[in-house]
mmCIF file of the C-alpha atoms, coordinates in Angstrom:
data_MODEL
# 
_entry.id   MODEL 
# 
loop_
_atom_site.group_PDB 
_atom_site.id 
_atom_site.type_symbol 
_atom_site.label_atom_id 
_atom_site.label_alt_id 
_atom_site.label_comp_id 
_atom_site.label_asym_id 
_atom_site.label_entity_id 
_atom_site.label_seq_id 
_atom_site.pdbx_PDB_ins_code 
_atom_site.Cartn_x 
_atom_site.Cartn_y 
_atom_site.Cartn_z 
_atom_site.occupancy 
_atom_site.B_iso_or_equiv 
_atom_site.pdbx_formal_charge 
_atom_site.auth_seq_id 
_atom_site.auth_comp_id 
_atom_site.auth_asym_id 
_atom_site.auth_atom_id 
_atom_site.pdbx_PDB_model_num 
ATOM 1   C CA . MET A 1 1   ? 4.696   13.865  -2.342  1.00 0.00 ? 1   MET A CA 1 
ATOM 2   C CA . LYS A 1 2   ? 1.626   14.999  -2.640  1.00 0.00 ? 2   LYS A CA 1 
ATOM 3   C CA . GLU A 1 3   ? -1.955  12.914  -2.552  1.00 0.00 ? 3   GLU A CA 1 
ATOM 4   C CA . SER A 1 4   ? -2.794  15.003  -5.582  1.00 0.00 ? 4   SER A CA 1 
ATOM 5   C CA . ASP A 1 5   ? -0.120  13.791  -7.597  1.00 0.00 ? 5   ASP A CA 1 
ATOM 6   C CA . VAL A 1 6   ? -1.247  10.217  -6.684  1.00 0.00 ? 6   VAL A CA 1 
ATOM 7   C CA . GLU A 1 7   ? -5.122  11.177  -7.310  1.00 0.00 ? 7   GLU A CA 1 
ATOM 8   C CA . GLY A 1 8   ? -4.048  12.152  -10.979 1.00 0.00 ? 8   GLY A CA 1 
ATOM 9   C CA . ILE A 1 9   ? -1.931  8.891   -11.811 1.00 0.00 ? 9   ILE A CA 1 
ATOM 10  C CA . LEU A 1 10  ? -4.604  6.788   -10.310 1.00 0.00 ? 10  LEU A CA 1 
ATOM 11  C CA . HIS A 1 11  ? -7.424  8.950   -12.802 1.00 0.00 ? 11  HIS A CA 1 
ATOM 12  C CA . ARG A 1 12  ? -4.940  8.563   -15.577 1.00 0.00 ? 12  ARG A CA 1 
ATOM 13  C CA . HIS A 1 13  ? -4.706  4.638   -14.898 1.00 0.00 ? 13  HIS A CA 1 
ATOM 14  C CA . GLY A 1 14  ? -8.611  4.451   -14.846 1.00 0.00 ? 14  GLY A CA 1 
ATOM 15  C CA . TYR A 1 15  ? -8.558  3.756   -11.133 1.00 0.00 ? 15  TYR A CA 1 
ATOM 16  C CA . VAL A 1 16  ? -11.194 5.854   -8.480  1.00 0.00 ? 16  VAL A CA 1 
ATOM 17  C CA . PHE A 1 17  ? -9.441  7.940   -6.019  1.00 0.00 ? 17  PHE A CA 1 
ATOM 18  C CA . GLN A 1 18  ? -10.892 7.804   -2.371  1.00 0.00 ? 18  GLN A CA 1 
ATOM 19  C CA . GLU A 1 19  ? -10.216 10.441  -0.021  1.00 0.00 ? 19  GLU A CA 1 
ATOM 20  C CA . HIS A 1 20  ? -8.121  9.204   2.895   1.00 0.00 ? 20  HIS A CA 1 
ATOM 21  C CA . ALA A 1 21  ? -7.359  6.135   1.312   1.00 0.00 ? 21  ALA A CA 1 
ATOM 22  C CA . THR A 1 22  ? -3.663  6.328   0.517   1.00 0.00 ? 22  THR A CA 1 
ATOM 23  C CA . ILE A 1 23  ? -0.934  5.389   3.312   1.00 0.00 ? 23  ILE A CA 1 
ATOM 24  C CA . TYR A 1 24  ? 2.818   4.469   2.777   1.00 0.00 ? 24  TYR A CA 1 
ATOM 25  C CA . ALA A 1 25  ? 4.129   0.973   3.584   1.00 0.00 ? 25  ALA A CA 1 
ATOM 26  C CA . THR A 1 26  ? 7.468   -1.141  2.759   1.00 0.00 ? 26  THR A CA 1 
ATOM 27  C CA . ILE A 1 27  ? 6.661   -4.541  1.692   1.00 0.00 ? 27  ILE A CA 1 
ATOM 28  C CA . LYS A 1 28  ? 9.031   -7.063  2.966   1.00 0.00 ? 28  LYS A CA 1 
ATOM 29  C CA . PRO A 1 29  ? 10.184  -9.678  0.377   1.00 0.00 ? 29  PRO A CA 1 
ATOM 30  C CA . GLY A 1 30  ? 8.743   -12.955 -0.498  1.00 0.00 ? 30  GLY A CA 1 
ATOM 31  C CA . VAL A 1 31  ? 7.328   -15.204 -3.009  1.00 0.00 ? 31  VAL A CA 1 
ATOM 32  C CA . ALA A 1 32  ? 3.722   -14.051 -3.012  1.00 0.00 ? 32  ALA A CA 1 
ATOM 33  C CA . ALA A 1 33  ? 5.101   -10.495 -4.078  1.00 0.00 ? 33  ALA A CA 1 
ATOM 34  C CA . TYR A 1 34  ? 6.496   -11.732 -7.215  1.00 0.00 ? 34  TYR A CA 1 
ATOM 35  C CA . GLN A 1 35  ? 3.594   -13.871 -7.772  1.00 0.00 ? 35  GLN A CA 1 
ATOM 36  C CA . VAL A 1 36  ? 1.134   -10.941 -7.603  1.00 0.00 ? 36  VAL A CA 1 
ATOM 37  C CA . GLY A 1 37  ? 3.309   -8.964  -10.023 1.00 0.00 ? 37  GLY A CA 1 
ATOM 38  C CA . LEU A 1 38  ? 5.586   -7.081  -8.066  1.00 0.00 ? 38  LEU A CA 1 
ATOM 39  C CA . LYS A 1 39  ? 8.780   -8.872  -9.106  1.00 0.00 ? 39  LYS A CA 1 
ATOM 40  C CA . GLN A 1 40  ? 11.285  -6.155  -8.672  1.00 0.00 ? 40  GLN A CA 1 
ATOM 41  C CA . THR A 1 41  ? 10.198  -6.373  -4.609  1.00 0.00 ? 41  THR A CA 1 
ATOM 42  C CA . MET A 1 42  ? 11.290  -10.409 -4.637  1.00 0.00 ? 42  MET A CA 1 
ATOM 43  C CA . PHE A 1 43  ? 14.358  -9.901  -2.555  1.00 0.00 ? 43  PHE A CA 1 
ATOM 44  C CA . SER A 1 44  ? 14.567  -6.664  -0.832  1.00 0.00 ? 44  SER A CA 1 
ATOM 45  C CA . ASN A 1 45  ? 12.177  -3.947  1.219   1.00 0.00 ? 45  ASN A CA 1 
ATOM 46  C CA . LYS A 1 46  ? 10.668  -1.199  -1.314  1.00 0.00 ? 46  LYS A CA 1 
ATOM 47  C CA . GLU A 1 47  ? 8.714   1.496   -0.361  1.00 0.00 ? 47  GLU A CA 1 
ATOM 48  C CA . HIS A 1 48  ? 4.957   1.375   -1.662  1.00 0.00 ? 48  HIS A CA 1 
ATOM 49  C CA . LEU A 1 49  ? 1.890   3.365   -1.883  1.00 0.00 ? 49  LEU A CA 1 
ATOM 50  C CA . LEU A 1 50  ? -1.291  1.320   -0.652  1.00 0.00 ? 50  LEU A CA 1 
ATOM 51  C CA . HIS A 1 51  ? -4.359  3.069   -1.896  1.00 0.00 ? 51  HIS A CA 1 
ATOM 52  C CA . VAL A 1 52  ? -7.894  0.664   -1.005  1.00 0.00 ? 52  VAL A CA 1 
ATOM 53  C CA . ASN A 1 53  ? -10.921 1.569   -2.908  1.00 0.00 ? 53  ASN A CA 1 
ATOM 54  C CA . GLU A 1 54  ? -14.006 -0.248  -4.059  1.00 0.00 ? 54  GLU A CA 1 
ATOM 55  C CA . LYS A 1 55  ? -12.141 -2.676  -6.656  1.00 0.00 ? 55  LYS A CA 1 
ATOM 56  C CA . GLY A 1 56  ? -9.440  -3.389  -4.030  1.00 0.00 ? 56  GLY A CA 1 
ATOM 57  C CA . ILE A 1 57  ? -6.066  -2.612  -2.664  1.00 0.00 ? 57  ILE A CA 1 
ATOM 58  C CA . ILE A 1 58  ? -3.897  -0.522  -5.524  1.00 0.00 ? 58  ILE A CA 1 
ATOM 59  C CA . ILE A 1 59  ? -0.273  -1.109  -4.787  1.00 0.00 ? 59  ILE A CA 1 
ATOM 60  C CA . LEU A 1 60  ? 1.684   1.829   -6.051  1.00 0.00 ? 60  LEU A CA 1 
ATOM 61  C CA . VAL A 1 61  ? 5.672   1.324   -6.228  1.00 0.00 ? 61  VAL A CA 1 
ATOM 62  C CA . LEU A 1 62  ? 7.949   3.934   -5.729  1.00 0.00 ? 62  LEU A CA 1 
ATOM 63  C CA . ASP A 1 63  ? 11.456  4.611   -7.104  1.00 0.00 ? 63  ASP A CA 1 
ATOM 64  C CA . GLU A 1 64  ? 13.913  4.365   -4.631  1.00 0.00 ? 64  GLU A CA 1 
ATOM 65  C CA . MET A 1 65  ? 16.129  7.336   -6.058  1.00 0.00 ? 65  MET A CA 1 
ATOM 66  C CA . SER A 1 66  ? 13.640  9.828   -6.447  1.00 0.00 ? 66  SER A CA 1 
ATOM 67  C CA . GLY A 1 67  ? 10.416  8.611   -4.390  1.00 0.00 ? 67  GLY A CA 1 
ATOM 68  C CA . THR A 1 68  ? 7.856   9.442   -7.616  1.00 0.00 ? 68  THR A CA 1 
ATOM 69  C CA . ILE A 1 69  ? 5.874   6.477   -8.401  1.00 0.00 ? 69  ILE A CA 1 
ATOM 70  C CA . LEU A 1 70  ? 6.866   3.890   -11.055 1.00 0.00 ? 70  LEU A CA 1 
ATOM 71  C CA . GLU A 1 71  ? 3.666   4.117   -13.015 1.00 0.00 ? 71  GLU A CA 1 
ATOM 72  C CA . ASP A 1 72  ? 4.633   1.132   -15.281 1.00 0.00 ? 72  ASP A CA 1 
ATOM 73  C CA . SER A 1 73  ? 4.705   -0.632  -12.113 1.00 0.00 ? 73  SER A CA 1 
ATOM 74  C CA . ILE A 1 74  ? 0.942   -0.257  -10.791 1.00 0.00 ? 74  ILE A CA 1 
ATOM 75  C CA . VAL A 1 75  ? -0.725  -3.169  -9.420  1.00 0.00 ? 75  VAL A CA 1 
ATOM 76  C CA . LEU A 1 76  ? -4.298  -3.796  -8.567  1.00 0.00 ? 76  LEU A CA 1 
ATOM 77  C CA . LEU A 1 77  ? -5.097  -6.658  -5.711  1.00 0.00 ? 77  LEU A CA 1 
ATOM 78  C CA . PRO A 1 78  ? -8.740  -7.180  -6.625  1.00 0.00 ? 78  PRO A CA 1 
ATOM 79  C CA . LEU A 1 79  ? -11.315 -8.045  -3.747  1.00 0.00 ? 79  LEU A CA 1 
ATOM 80  C CA . GLU A 1 80  ? -12.025 -10.978 -4.900  1.00 0.00 ? 80  GLU A CA 1 
ATOM 81  C CA . ASP A 1 81  ? -8.198  -12.520 -4.203  1.00 0.00 ? 81  ASP A CA 1 
ATOM 82  C CA . ILE A 1 82  ? -8.194  -10.844 -1.026  1.00 0.00 ? 82  ILE A CA 1 
ATOM 83  C CA . GLN A 1 83  ? -8.936  -13.417 1.429   1.00 0.00 ? 83  GLN A CA 1 
ATOM 84  C CA . GLN A 1 84  ? -7.941  -11.650 4.801   1.00 0.00 ? 84  GLN A CA 1 
ATOM 85  C CA . VAL A 1 85  ? -6.053  -8.073  5.793   1.00 0.00 ? 85  VAL A CA 1 
ATOM 86  C CA . GLU A 1 86  ? -4.415  -8.315  9.126   1.00 0.00 ? 86  GLU A CA 1 
ATOM 87  C CA . ILE A 1 87  ? -2.977  -5.500  10.877  1.00 0.00 ? 87  ILE A CA 1 
ATOM 88  C CA . ILE A 1 88  ? -0.754  -5.856  13.897  1.00 0.00 ? 88  ILE A CA 1 
ATOM 89  C CA . PRO A 1 89  ? 0.351   -2.902  15.907  1.00 0.00 ? 89  PRO A CA 1 
ATOM 90  C CA . LYS A 1 90  ? 3.935   -2.491  16.838  1.00 0.00 ? 90  LYS A CA 1 
ATOM 91  C CA . SER A 1 91  ? 5.718   -0.053  18.936  1.00 0.00 ? 91  SER A CA 1 
ATOM 92  C CA . PHE A 1 92  ? 6.466   2.435   16.160  1.00 0.00 ? 92  PHE A CA 1 
ATOM 93  C CA . ALA A 1 93  ? 4.814   0.746   12.969  1.00 0.00 ? 93  ALA A CA 1 
ATOM 94  C CA . PHE A 1 94  ? 2.211   -1.802  12.347  1.00 0.00 ? 94  PHE A CA 1 
ATOM 95  C CA . ARG A 1 95  ? 2.672   -5.048  10.299  1.00 0.00 ? 95  ARG A CA 1 
ATOM 96  C CA . LEU A 1 96  ? -0.055  -5.340  7.599   1.00 0.00 ? 96  LEU A CA 1 
ATOM 97  C CA . VAL A 1 97  ? -0.656  -8.759  6.261   1.00 0.00 ? 97  VAL A CA 1 
ATOM 98  C CA . ILE A 1 98  ? -2.702  -9.129  3.411   1.00 0.00 ? 98  ILE A CA 1 
ATOM 99  C CA . ARG A 1 99  ? -3.681  -12.526 2.305   1.00 0.00 ? 99  ARG A CA 1 
ATOM 100 C CA . THR A 1 100 ? -4.077  -13.535 -1.107  1.00 0.00 ? 100 THR A CA 1 
ATOM 101 C CA . LYS A 1 101 ? -4.785  -16.412 -3.282  1.00 0.00 ? 101 LYS A CA 1 
ATOM 102 C CA . GLN A 1 102 ? -0.989  -15.947 -4.367  1.00 0.00 ? 102 GLN A CA 1 
ATOM 103 C CA . GLY A 1 103 ? -0.060  -16.004 -0.645  1.00 0.00 ? 103 GLY A CA 1 
ATOM 104 C CA . ASP A 1 104 ? 0.551   -13.501 1.722   1.00 0.00 ? 104 ASP A CA 1 
ATOM 105 C CA . LEU A 1 105 ? 2.047   -9.918  1.416   1.00 0.00 ? 105 LEU A CA 1 
ATOM 106 C CA . GLU A 1 106 ? 3.684   -8.267  4.285   1.00 0.00 ? 106 GLU A CA 1 
ATOM 107 C CA . TYR A 1 107 ? 4.355   -4.287  5.277   1.00 0.00 ? 107 TYR A CA 1 
ATOM 108 C CA . ASN A 1 108 ? 5.348   -2.426  7.699   1.00 0.00 ? 108 ASN A CA 1 
ATOM 109 C CA . ILE A 1 109 ? 3.504   0.819   7.961   1.00 0.00 ? 109 ILE A CA 1 
ATOM 110 C CA . ARG A 1 110 ? 5.230   3.572   10.081  1.00 0.00 ? 110 ARG A CA 1 
ATOM 111 C CA . LYS A 1 111 ? 3.264   5.955   12.073  1.00 0.00 ? 111 LYS A CA 1 
ATOM 112 C CA . THR A 1 112 ? 4.482   8.965   10.737  1.00 0.00 ? 112 THR A CA 1 
ATOM 113 C CA . THR A 1 113 ? 6.303   9.818   7.304   1.00 0.00 ? 113 THR A CA 1 
ATOM 114 C CA . LEU A 1 114 ? 8.472   12.442  6.393   1.00 0.00 ? 114 LEU A CA 1 
ATOM 115 C CA . GLY A 1 115 ? 7.387   14.398  3.536   1.00 0.00 ? 115 GLY A CA 1 
ATOM 116 C CA . ALA A 1 116 ? 4.073   13.189  3.485   1.00 0.00 ? 116 ALA A CA 1 
ATOM 117 C CA . PRO A 1 117 ? 1.673   14.989  6.451   1.00 0.00 ? 117 PRO A CA 1 
ATOM 118 C CA . TRP A 1 118 ? -1.286  13.093  5.111   1.00 0.00 ? 118 TRP A CA 1 
ATOM 119 C CA . HIS A 1 119 ? -0.087  9.529   5.873   1.00 0.00 ? 119 HIS A CA 1 
ATOM 120 C CA . LYS A 1 120 ? -0.769  10.070  9.303   1.00 0.00 ? 120 LYS A CA 1 
ATOM 121 C CA . HIS A 1 121 ? -4.285  11.364  8.917   1.00 0.00 ? 121 HIS A CA 1 
ATOM 122 C CA . ASN A 1 122 ? -4.983  8.448   6.367   1.00 0.00 ? 122 ASN A CA 1 
ATOM 123 C CA . LEU A 1 123 ? -3.469  5.876   8.448   1.00 0.00 ? 123 LEU A CA 1 
ATOM 124 C CA . ILE A 1 124 ? -6.502  6.721   11.005  1.00 0.00 ? 124 ILE A CA 1 
ATOM 125 C CA . TYR A 1 125 ? -8.880  5.798   8.791   1.00 0.00 ? 125 TYR A CA 1 
ATOM 126 C CA . PHE A 1 126 ? -7.090  3.132   7.187   1.00 0.00 ? 126 PHE A CA 1 
ATOM 127 C CA . LEU A 1 127 ? -6.865  1.375   10.613  1.00 0.00 ? 127 LEU A CA 1 
ATOM 128 C CA . HIS A 1 128 ? -10.614 2.156   11.027  1.00 0.00 ? 128 HIS A CA 1 
ATOM 129 C CA . ALA A 1 129 ? -11.575 0.447   7.930   1.00 0.00 ? 129 ALA A CA 1 
ATOM 130 C CA . PHE A 1 130 ? -9.609  -2.566  9.135   1.00 0.00 ? 130 PHE A CA 1 
ATOM 131 C CA . GLU A 1 131 ? -11.393 -2.324  12.528  1.00 0.00 ? 131 GLU A CA 1 
ATOM 132 C CA . VAL A 1 132 ? -7.706  -1.803  14.474  1.00 0.00 ? 132 VAL A CA 1 
ATOM 133 C CA . SER A 1 133 ? -7.056  0.452   17.026  1.00 0.00 ? 133 SER A CA 1 
ATOM 134 C CA . SER A 1 134 ? -4.037  2.704   17.043  1.00 0.00 ? 134 SER A CA 1 
# 
C-alpha cells in the first residue's frame, strides 16, 4: 500500500493528512476496542493503520485478505478522549498503549513492514512525537 492511498482515503472522509504520521500496527483484542467502535477487533488481532493529526488518532482497519483499507470502519479517537499514549520498546517491536476514557487500546508495532517502506521512516517521527528512543 502506498502512503498516497492513505492520503486519498483520509481526504475523502474529511480528515487532514499529515506527512510522516501513518504507521502499521496490530491491535490486541480487548473490550476497549469494542467500546471505541472497533467491533471486529474484539476477539482477534487485526492489522490497522494509525494516522496522527491535530484532531487525534485515526484508526484505519485493513482487510485481512486484500490488505486494503475498510473505508466503512474508520474510527477517530479524538484528542479529548485520549488520556495517555505510552510506547514500550521491545526486541523486534514496540508496544503501544493508548489510554482512553473507554479503556486501553494495545498495539504491537513492528520496526519494519513488508510492502510499506514508508512505515519504518514514519515510525521514527511517530516515536519522536511521543518522545521514545528507538
